Amino acid sequence: GAVVSQHPSWVICKSGTSVKIECRSLDFQATTMFWYRQFPKQSLMLMATSNEGSKATYEQGVEKDKFLINHASLTLSTLTVTSAHPEDSSFYICSARDGGGSPAGEQYFGPGTRLTVT
Amino acid sequence: AQSVTQLGSHVSVSEGALVLLRCNYSSSVPPYLFWYVQYPNQGLQLLLKYTTGATLVKGINGFEAEFKKSETSFHLTKPSAHMSDAAEYFCAVKGTGRRALTFGSGTRLQVQP
C-alpha cells in the first residue's frame, strides 16, 4: 500500500521556538494532505487541509499564523509550529490522499510526530 | 454535517473471545465509513472501509464490519481476539462532499490472556 512518512518522529523544543514537521508521500502523488492533532487518549482533530500549490484551509479555531502549512510539491507538505508553547505539545499526524485514488478518498496516514514543548 | 459516536471508550475481552466495537454515524449524505487501528505512538492503519455495494466488509487481521443504514451503524467485529489486537480503534466517516475524515473518539481494546 501507499506509504506516508513524517519527520521527525519526535521533537523536544523550548518555548518560543519554531518547529517544522515534514510529511511525505513516498510512492504516490498527493494532491491533498491533511494535518491532524491528537491529544493523549483522545481522537484525531483535523487542523487543516492543504492542496498542492494553494493555501491551506484551516478548521475553525486553528490559528493559521501559528500553524503554518506549506504544500510545495505533490509529495511534500510541511507544518511549522511557530513560537511554540507547552500547550502545543501534542501528537501531530498527517495524511495524504492519492490524487488518482478511489472516490472514497482513502487517506494514508503517516506515523505521527510527538512534539514536546518545554 | 457528519459525526461519529463510538460506544465504549474501553473494551476488554479474553483471548479467543468475540470482539465487538460499536460505531454509529450521522451523515446528511451517503457516507463512506472506515475503521482504523492505532498502536501506541504510531499512525493509523486502515482496517477496512465501506463505500458502496456489499454491506458486509472484510478487512485485514480477520476483522469485518457491517454497514446497516437503518441503524446508522458500522460495528467492527472479529470472531476470536488475539493478544496482538490490543490497540486503539477509530471509526471514521466521510461524506461525498468533504475530503477529510471525521473520527470517533476511539475505543481502546484490551485483550486478556
Coordinates of C-alpha atoms in Angstrom, one line a residue:
Chain A
G1 CA 0.0 0.0 0.0
A2 CA 0.9 3.6 -0.2
V3 CA 3.4 4.9 2.3
V4 CA 3.5 8.3 4.1
S5 CA 6.4 9.3 6.2
Q6 CA 6.8 12.0 8.8
H7 CA 10.0 13.6 10.1
P8 CA 10.9 13.9 12.8
S9 CA 9.1 11.2 14.7
W10 CA 9.6 13.1 17.9
V11 CA 11.0 16.5 18.8
I12 CA 11.5 18.5 22.0
C13 CA 11.8 22.2 21.7
K14 CA 12.0 25.2 24.0
S15 CA 9.1 27.6 24.5
G16 CA 9.2 30.4 21.9
T17 CA 11.0 28.5 19.2
S18 CA 9.6 27.2 16.0
V19 CA 9.4 23.6 14.8
K20 CA 8.9 22.2 11.3
I21 CA 7.4 18.8 10.7
E22 CA 7.6 17.2 7.3
C23 CA 5.1 14.9 5.7
R24 CA 6.0 13.0 2.5
S25 CA 4.1 10.6 0.3
L26 CA 6.7 8.1 -0.8
D27 CA 5.2 6.3 -3.7
F28 CA 2.3 8.4 -4.9
Q29 CA 1.4 11.9 -5.6
A30 CA -0.8 13.5 -3.0
T31 CA -2.9 16.4 -4.3
T32 CA -4.3 16.8 -0.9
M33 CA -2.8 16.4 2.5
F34 CA -4.4 16.7 5.9
W35 CA -2.9 17.6 9.3
Y36 CA -4.4 16.2 12.4
R37 CA -3.7 16.8 16.1
Q38 CA -4.2 14.2 18.7
F39 CA -4.1 14.8 22.5
P40 CA -3.4 11.9 24.8
K41 CA -6.1 9.3 24.9
Q42 CA -8.2 11.4 22.5
S43 CA -9.3 11.2 18.9
L44 CA -7.8 13.0 15.9
M45 CA -8.9 16.5 15.3
L46 CA -8.5 17.9 11.8
M47 CA -6.4 21.1 11.8
A48 CA -6.1 21.9 8.2
T49 CA -6.4 20.7 4.6
S50 CA -3.6 21.6 2.2
N51 CA -3.7 21.3 -1.5
E52 CA -0.5 21.4 -3.6
G53 CA 0.2 24.9 -4.9
S54 CA -2.5 26.7 -2.9
K55 CA -3.2 28.0 0.5
A56 CA -4.2 25.6 3.2
T57 CA -7.8 25.6 4.6
Y58 CA -7.8 25.7 8.3
E59 CA -10.5 24.4 10.6
Q60 CA -12.4 26.7 12.9
G61 CA -10.4 27.6 15.9
V62 CA -7.0 26.7 14.4
E63 CA -4.6 29.7 14.2
K64 CA -3.2 29.9 10.7
D65 CA -0.4 32.2 11.8
K66 CA 0.7 29.8 14.5
F67 CA 0.4 26.6 12.4
L68 CA 1.9 27.4 9.0
I69 CA 1.3 24.8 6.4
N70 CA 3.1 24.6 3.1
H71 CA 2.3 22.1 0.3
A72 CA 5.0 23.0 -2.1
S73 CA 5.0 19.7 -4.1
L74 CA 2.9 16.7 -4.8
T75 CA 4.9 14.7 -2.3
L76 CA 5.7 17.1 0.5
S77 CA 3.7 19.1 3.0
T78 CA 5.2 20.8 6.0
L79 CA 3.7 22.1 9.2
T80 CA 5.6 24.7 11.1
V81 CA 4.5 25.4 14.7
T82 CA 5.7 29.0 15.3
S83 CA 6.5 30.4 18.7
A84 CA 5.7 27.1 20.3
H85 CA 4.2 26.9 23.8
P86 CA 3.7 24.0 26.2
E87 CA 0.1 23.8 25.2
D88 CA 1.2 23.0 21.7
S89 CA 2.6 19.7 22.9
S90 CA 0.8 17.0 21.1
F91 CA 0.9 14.2 18.6
Y92 CA 0.7 15.6 15.1
I93 CA -0.4 13.2 12.3
C94 CA -0.5 13.9 8.6
S95 CA -2.4 12.0 6.0
A96 CA -2.2 12.1 2.2
R97 CA -4.9 11.5 -0.4
D98 CA -3.9 9.9 -3.6
G99 CA -4.9 12.2 -6.4
G100 CA -5.8 9.2 -8.6
G101 CA -7.5 7.3 -5.8
S102 CA -10.9 6.0 -5.4
P103 CA -14.0 8.2 -4.9
A104 CA -13.9 7.1 -1.3
G105 CA -10.9 9.2 -0.9
E106 CA -8.9 6.8 1.1
Q107 CA -6.3 8.5 3.1
Y108 CA -2.9 7.1 4.0
F109 CA -1.6 8.2 7.4
G110 CA 1.9 9.0 8.5
P111 CA 3.4 7.6 11.7
G112 CA 3.0 10.8 13.6
T113 CA 5.3 13.3 15.3
R114 CA 5.3 13.7 19.0
L115 CA 6.1 17.4 19.9
T116 CA 7.0 18.3 23.4
V117 CA 7.5 22.0 24.2
T118 CA 9.3 22.7 27.5
Chain B
A1 CA -22.5 17.7 8.8
Q2 CA -21.1 14.4 9.9
S3 CA -20.4 12.9 13.2
V4 CA -19.3 9.5 14.6
T5 CA -20.1 8.0 18.0
Q6 CA -18.2 5.1 19.4
L7 CA -19.9 3.5 22.3
G8 CA -17.5 2.4 25.0
S9 CA -14.1 4.1 25.3
H10 CA -12.6 0.9 26.7
V11 CA -13.5 -2.7 25.8
S12 CA -11.9 -5.7 27.4
V13 CA -12.1 -9.3 26.1
S14 CA -10.4 -12.5 26.8
E15 CA -8.1 -14.0 24.2
G16 CA -10.2 -16.1 21.8
A17 CA -13.4 -14.3 22.6
L18 CA -15.5 -12.3 20.2
V19 CA -14.6 -8.7 19.6
L20 CA -17.4 -6.1 19.1
L21 CA -16.6 -2.4 18.8
R22 CA -19.6 -0.2 18.2
C23 CA -19.8 2.7 15.8
N24 CA -22.8 4.9 14.9
Y25 CA -22.6 7.7 12.4
S26 CA -24.6 10.7 11.4
S27 CA -24.4 11.9 7.8
S28 CA -26.6 14.0 5.6
V29 CA -25.2 12.3 2.5
P30 CA -24.5 8.6 1.8
P31 CA -21.4 8.0 3.8
Y32 CA -18.1 6.3 3.3
L33 CA -17.1 4.6 6.5
F34 CA -13.8 3.5 7.8
W35 CA -12.2 1.6 10.7
Y36 CA -8.6 2.4 11.6
V37 CA -6.3 0.9 14.2
Q38 CA -3.6 2.7 16.1
Y39 CA -0.8 1.1 18.1
P40 CA 1.0 3.2 20.7
N41 CA 2.9 6.2 19.3
Q42 CA 2.1 5.2 15.8
G43 CA -0.1 6.5 13.0
L44 CA -3.3 5.0 11.8
Q45 CA -3.6 1.8 9.8
L46 CA -6.7 1.2 7.7
L47 CA -8.6 -2.0 8.8
L48 CA -11.4 -1.8 6.3
K49 CA -13.8 0.6 4.6
Y50 CA -17.3 0.7 3.2
T51 CA -18.0 2.7 0.1
T52 CA -20.8 1.1 -1.9
G53 CA -22.1 -2.4 -2.7
A54 CA -21.9 -5.2 -0.2
T55 CA -22.7 -4.1 3.3
L56 CA -20.5 -6.7 5.0
V57 CA -17.0 -5.6 4.6
K58 CA -14.0 -7.8 5.3
G59 CA -10.7 -6.2 6.3
I60 CA -7.2 -7.2 7.5
N61 CA -6.3 -9.2 10.5
G62 CA -9.7 -11.1 10.5
F63 CA -11.8 -8.0 11.2
E64 CA -15.1 -7.3 9.5
A65 CA -17.8 -4.7 9.7
E66 CA -21.4 -4.5 8.6
F67 CA -23.0 -1.3 7.3
K68 CA -26.6 -1.0 8.5
K69 CA -28.2 2.0 7.0
S70 CA -31.4 1.6 9.0
E71 CA -29.5 1.6 12.2
T72 CA -26.8 4.1 11.0
S73 CA -24.2 1.7 12.4
F74 CA -20.9 0.3 11.3
H75 CA -19.9 -2.1 14.1
L76 CA -16.5 -3.8 13.9
T77 CA -16.2 -7.5 14.8
K78 CA -13.7 -10.2 15.0
P79 CA -14.6 -13.8 15.9
S80 CA -11.6 -14.6 18.0
A81 CA -9.4 -12.0 19.7
H82 CA -5.6 -12.2 19.7
M83 CA -3.3 -10.5 22.1
S84 CA -1.9 -8.6 19.2
D85 CA -5.3 -6.9 18.6
A86 CA -4.8 -4.8 21.7
A87 CA -4.8 -1.2 20.4
E88 CA -6.9 1.9 19.9
Y89 CA -9.6 1.6 17.2
F90 CA -11.2 4.6 15.4
C91 CA -14.3 4.7 13.3
A92 CA -14.4 7.5 10.8
V93 CA -16.9 8.8 8.3
K94 CA -16.5 10.8 5.1
G95 CA -19.3 12.5 3.2
T96 CA -19.1 12.7 -0.6
G97 CA -18.8 16.4 -0.5
R98 CA -15.9 16.5 2.0
R99 CA -12.5 15.1 1.6
A100 CA -11.4 15.0 5.2
L101 CA -12.4 12.3 7.7
T102 CA -14.4 12.8 10.8
F103 CA -13.2 10.5 13.6
G104 CA -15.0 9.0 16.5
S105 CA -13.5 9.3 20.0
G106 CA -11.8 5.9 19.8
T107 CA -12.2 2.6 21.6
R108 CA -9.3 1.1 23.4
L109 CA -9.3 -2.7 23.1
Q110 CA -7.7 -4.7 25.8
V111 CA -7.2 -8.5 25.4
Q112 CA -6.7 -10.5 28.5
P113 CA -4.8 -13.8 28.4

